[in-house]
MMTF fields as JSON, N, C-alpha, C and O atoms, coordinates in Angstrom:
{
  "mmtfVersion": "1.0.0",
  "mmtfProducer": "UNKNOWN",
  "numBonds": 259,
  "numAtoms": 260,
  "numGroups": 65,
  "numChains": 1,
  "numModels": 1,
  "chainsPerModel": [1],
  "groupsPerChain": [65],
  "chainIdList": ["A"],
  "bondAtomList": [4, 2, 8, 6, 12, 10, 16, 14, 20, 18, 24, 22, 28, 26, 32, 30, 36, 34, 40, 38, 44, 42, 48, 46, 52, 50, 56, 54, 60, 58, 64, 62, 68, 66, 72, 70, 76, 74, 80, 78, 84, 82, 88, 86, 92, 90, 96, 94, 100, 98, 104, 102, 108, 106, 112, 110, 116, 114, 120, 118, 124, 122, 128, 126, 132, 130, 136, 134, 140, 138, 144, 142, 148, 146, 152, 150, 156, 154, 160, 158, 164, 162, 168, 166, 172, 170, 176, 174, 180, 178, 184, 182, 188, 186, 192, 190, 196, 194, 200, 198, 204, 202, 208, 206, 212, 210, 216, 214, 220, 218, 224, 222, 228, 226, 232, 230, 236, 234, 240, 238, 244, 242, 248, 246, 252, 250, 256, 254],
  "bondOrderList": [1, 1, 1, 1, 1, 1, 1, 1, 1, 1, 1, 1, 1, 1, 1, 1, 1, 1, 1, 1, 1, 1, 1, 1, 1, 1, 1, 1, 1, 1, 1, 1, 1, 1, 1, 1, 1, 1, 1, 1, 1, 1, 1, 1, 1, 1, 1, 1, 1, 1, 1, 1, 1, 1, 1, 1, 1, 1, 1, 1, 1, 1, 1, 1],
  "groupList": [{"groupName": "UNK", "atomNameList": ["N", "CA", "C", "O"], "elementList": ["N", "C", "C", "O"], "formalChargeList": [0, 0, 0, 0], "bondAtomList": [1, 0, 2, 1, 3, 2], "bondOrderList": [1, 1, 2], "singleLetterCode": "X", "chemCompType": "L-PEPTIDE LINKING"}],
  "groupTypeList": [0, 0, 0, 0, 0, 0, 0, 0, 0, 0, 0, 0, 0, 0, 0, 0, 0, 0, 0, 0, 0, 0, 0, 0, 0, 0, 0, 0, 0, 0, 0, 0, 0, 0, 0, 0, 0, 0, 0, 0, 0, 0, 0, 0, 0, 0, 0, 0, 0, 0, 0, 0, 0, 0, 0, 0, 0, 0, 0, 0, 0, 0, 0, 0, 0],
  "groupIdList": [1, 2, 3, 4, 5, 6, 7, 8, 9, 10, 11, 12, 13, 14, 15, 16, 17, 18, 19, 20, 21, 22, 23, 24, 25, 26, 27, 28, 29, 30, 31, 32, 33, 34, 35, 36, 37, 38, 39, 40, 41, 42, 43, 44, 45, 46, 47, 48, 49, 50, 51, 52, 53, 54, 55, 56, 57, 58, 59, 60, 61, 62, 63, 64, 65],
  "secStructList": [7, 7, 6, 2, 2, 2, 2, 2, 2, 2, 2, 2, 2, 2, 0, 0, 0, 0, 0, 0, 7, 4, 4, 4, 1, 7, 2, 2, 2, 2, 2, 2, 2, 2, 2, 2, 2, 7, 7, 1, 1, 7, 2, 2, 2, 2, 2, 2, 2, 2, 2, 2, 6, 6, 6, 6, 7, 7, 7, 6, 2, 2, 2, 2, 7],
  "xCoordList": [-57.519, -57.376, -56.456, -55.377, -56.859, -56.029, -56.694, -57.919, -55.852, -56.211, -57.242, -56.857, -58.541, -59.554, -59.484, -59.496, -59.411, -59.37, -58.016, -57.917, -56.977, -55.637, -55.565, -54.997, -56.128, -56.117, -56.845, -56.385, -57.96, -58.71, -57.897, -57.889, -57.217, -56.418, -55.236, -54.916, -54.593, -53.477, -53.958, -53.29, -55.11, -55.657, -55.937, -55.724, -56.407, -56.66, -55.361, -55.334, -54.292, -53.017, -52.015, -50.889, -52.406, -51.443, -50.747, -49.561, -51.459, -50.834, -49.725, -48.647, -49.994, -48.976, -47.798, -46.642, -48.098, -47.047, -46.222, -45.012, -46.856, -46.18, -45.712, -44.57, -46.549, -46.231, -45.413, -44.422, -45.818, -45.092, -43.719, -42.735, -43.651, -42.382, -42.081, -42.605, -41.243, -40.949, -40.361, -40.716, -39.481, -38.811, -39.726, -39.362, -40.91, -41.832, -43.051, -43.947, -43.095, -44.174, -43.744, -42.689, -44.557, -44.154, -44.176, -44.911, -43.379, -43.235, -44.548, -44.732, -45.447, -46.729, -47.528, -48.064, -47.61, -48.341, -47.661, -48.336, -46.343, -45.6, -45.971, -46.232, -45.994, -46.363, -47.807, -48.116, -48.699, -50.1, -50.201, -50.939, -49.46, -49.489, -48.938, -49.49, -47.865, -47.301, -48.343, -48.53, -49.017, -50.052, -51.21, -51.759, -51.563, -52.677, -52.409, -53.309, -51.191, -50.845, -50.361, -50.052, -50.293, -49.793, -50.903, -51.467, -51.206, -52.25, -51.65, -52.377, -50.332, -49.643, -49.59, -48.812, -50.371, -50.342, -50.344, -50.651, -50.015, -49.985, -48.569, -48.008, -47.988, -46.648, -46.643, -45.623, -47.771, -47.863, -47.823, -47.114, -48.575, -48.559, -47.183, -46.715, -46.538, -45.201, -44.193, -43.297, -44.328, -43.438, -43.649, -42.687, -44.905, -45.209, -44.637, -44.043, -44.811, -44.271, -42.749, -42.173, -42.1, -40.632, -40.194, -39.228, -40.896, -40.568, -40.765, -39.92, -41.882, -42.15, -41.101, -40.851, -40.495, -39.442, -38.072, -37.085, -38.005, -36.747, -35.84, -34.644, -36.38, -35.559, -35.163, -34.348, -35.724, -35.396, -34.794, -35.035, -34.03, -33.408, -32.357, -31.521, -32.411, -31.468, -30.111, -30.028, -29.06, -27.697, -26.977, -26.695, -26.669, -25.997, -24.652, -24.17, -24.039, -22.751, -22.846, -21.844, -24.021, -24.159, -23.959, -23.719, -24.056, -23.859, -22.395, -22.008, -21.589, -20.191, -19.213, -18.002, -19.745, -18.91, -17.993, -17.224],
  "yCoordList": [11.867, 13.169, 14.028, 14.418, 14.317, 15.124, 16.447, 16.565, 17.435, 18.801, 19.426, 20.02, 19.313, 19.998, 19.579, 20.424, 18.298, 17.802, 18.027, 18.034, 18.21, 18.402, 19.648, 19.609, 20.738, 21.98, 21.791, 22.27, 21.105, 20.844, 19.98, 20.218, 18.982, 18.099, 18.842, 18.639, 19.692, 20.474, 21.353, 21.456, 21.988, 22.823, 22.002, 22.483, 20.782, 19.923, 19.519, 19.352, 19.365, 18.886, 20.004, 19.728, 21.257, 22.361, 22.434, 22.758, 22.142, 22.206, 21.167, 21.455, 19.972, 18.912, 19.273, 19.171, 19.693, 19.954, 21.188, 21.205, 22.209, 23.487, 23.687, 24.089, 23.421, 23.721, 22.616, 22.895, 21.374, 20.263, 20.098, 19.899, 20.178, 19.963, 18.492, 17.64, 18.21, 16.834, 16.004, 14.836, 16.579, 15.806, 15.432, 14.592, 16.039, 15.719, 14.922, 14.652, 14.549, 13.688, 12.247, 11.829, 11.487, 10.105, 9.285, 9.612, 8.228, 7.449, 6.89, 6.827, 6.492, 5.954, 7.045, 6.822, 8.225, 9.342, 9.781, 10.115, 9.785, 10.155, 9.234, 9.703, 7.936, 6.976, 7.162, 7.035, 7.463, 7.727, 8.933, 8.908, 9.985, 11.191, 10.924, 11.411, 10.161, 9.821, 9.087, 9.412, 8.107, 7.374, 8.288, 8.183, 9.169, 10.09, 11.027, 11.297, 11.518, 12.47, 11.785, 12.461, 10.476, 9.741, 9.517, 8.427, 10.557, 10.433, 10.28, 10.056, 10.398, 10.063, 11.088, 10.915, 12.139, 13.069, 14.538, 15.398, 14.837, 16.223, 16.608, 15.998, 17.611, 18.043, 18.603, 18.552, 19.13, 19.678, 18.55, 18.642, 17.5, 16.343, 15.681, 15.21, 15.645, 15.056, 15.834, 15.237, 17.151, 17.975, 17.67, 17.576, 17.517, 17.198, 15.83, 15.661, 14.865, 13.522, 13.56, 12.912, 14.301, 14.415, 14.997, 14.522, 16.019, 16.617, 15.596, 15.471, 14.862, 13.85, 12.746, 12.127, 12.497, 11.474, 12.013, 11.277, 13.28, 13.864, 14.352, 14.538, 14.564, 14.979, 16.457, 16.902, 17.209, 18.631, 18.965, 20.044, 18.06, 18.273, 19.372, 19.376, 20.299, 21.416, 20.928, 20.178, 21.351, 21.014, 22.298, 23.121, 22.497, 23.717, 23.945, 25.077, 22.906, 23.047, 23.985, 24.573, 24.128, 25.014, 26.481, 27.325, 26.783, 28.159, 28.467, 29.633, 27.441, 27.648, 27.38, 27.511, 27.003, 26.626, 27.687, 27.514],
  "zCoordList": [-53.428, -52.818, -53.682, -53.236, -54.872, -55.745, -56.062, -56.09, -56.299, -56.651, -55.713, -54.706, -56.01, -55.207, -53.741, -52.845, -53.509, -52.141, -51.478, -50.251, -52.284, -51.743, -50.872, -49.781, -51.337, -50.552, -49.229, -48.192, -49.257, -48.027, -47.069, -45.861, -47.614, -46.773, -46.155, -44.984, -46.934, -46.397, -45.255, -44.226, -45.427, -44.356, -43.101, -41.988, -43.268, -42.111, -41.416, -40.197, -42.183, -41.64, -41.354, -40.939, -41.569, -41.486, -40.13, -40.063, -39.061, -37.738, -37.617, -37.096, -38.095, -38.046, -38.946, -38.537, -40.166, -41.148, -40.815, -41.042, -40.285, -40.08, -38.649, -38.428, -37.694, -36.301, -35.647, -34.973, -35.84, -35.224, -35.834, -35.122, -37.118, -37.797, -37.983, -37.267, -38.941, -39.333, -38.198, -38.045, -37.409, -36.364, -35.207, -34.383, -35.128, -34.037, -34.497, -33.697, -35.759, -36.25, -36.024, -36.501, -35.3, -35.027, -36.314, -37.245, -36.369, -37.605, -38.156, -39.371, -37.283, -37.744, -38.446, -39.532, -37.831, -38.435, -39.726, -40.7, -39.739, -40.941, -42.104, -43.212, -41.853, -42.898, -43.341, -44.526, -42.389, -42.732, -43.657, -44.641, -43.338, -44.161, -45.56, -46.546, -45.652, -46.962, -47.802, -48.974, -47.22, -47.953, -48.346, -49.443, -47.444, -47.668, -48.842, -49.638, -48.954, -50.015, -51.295, -52.277, -51.292, -52.45, -53.479, -53.569, -54.248, -55.272, -56.657, -57.625, -56.765, -57.991, -59.099, -60.037, -59.042, -60.167, -59.763, -60.588, -58.538, -58.097, -57.676, -56.766, -58.327, -57.917, -56.495, -55.807, -56.064, -54.706, -53.679, -52.677, -53.929, -53.037, -53.042, -52.005, -54.203, -54.296, -53.456, -52.858, -53.404, -52.567, -51.089, -50.326, -50.689, -49.292, -48.94, -47.875, -49.82, -49.585, -49.485, -48.612, -50.355, -50.304, -48.968, -48.37, -48.5, -47.202, -46.088, -45.201, -46.131, -45.11, -45.113, -44.078, -46.244, -46.349, -45.953, -45.98, -45.589, -45.138, -46.238, -46.014, -47.421, -48.557, -48.511, -49.319, -47.585, -47.48, -46.117, -45.576, -45.578, -44.276, -44.366, -45.27, -43.423, -43.383, -42.894, -41.921, -43.565, -43.178, -42.792, -43.664, -41.503, -41.064, -41.747, -41.78, -42.288, -42.964, -44.161, -44.567, -44.719, -45.876, -45.488, -46.352, -44.203, -43.742, -43.457, -43.381, -43.301, -42.916, -44.053, -43.88, -45.224, -46.358, -46.758, -47.704]
}
């Protein structure tokens, strides 16, 4: 699922990725999504995987520094 199919897959998952948000995706679905986007050569898929792994968690402390 790389490049051409990636856009189609994102469109299929947009509700989960955008509306539900990371904190409301159950762990099983989260792992399924990580495997699904793990095609190894797409920077776009790598960004989605990083987000699913919690690498972009917002820290409110950055607003009070």
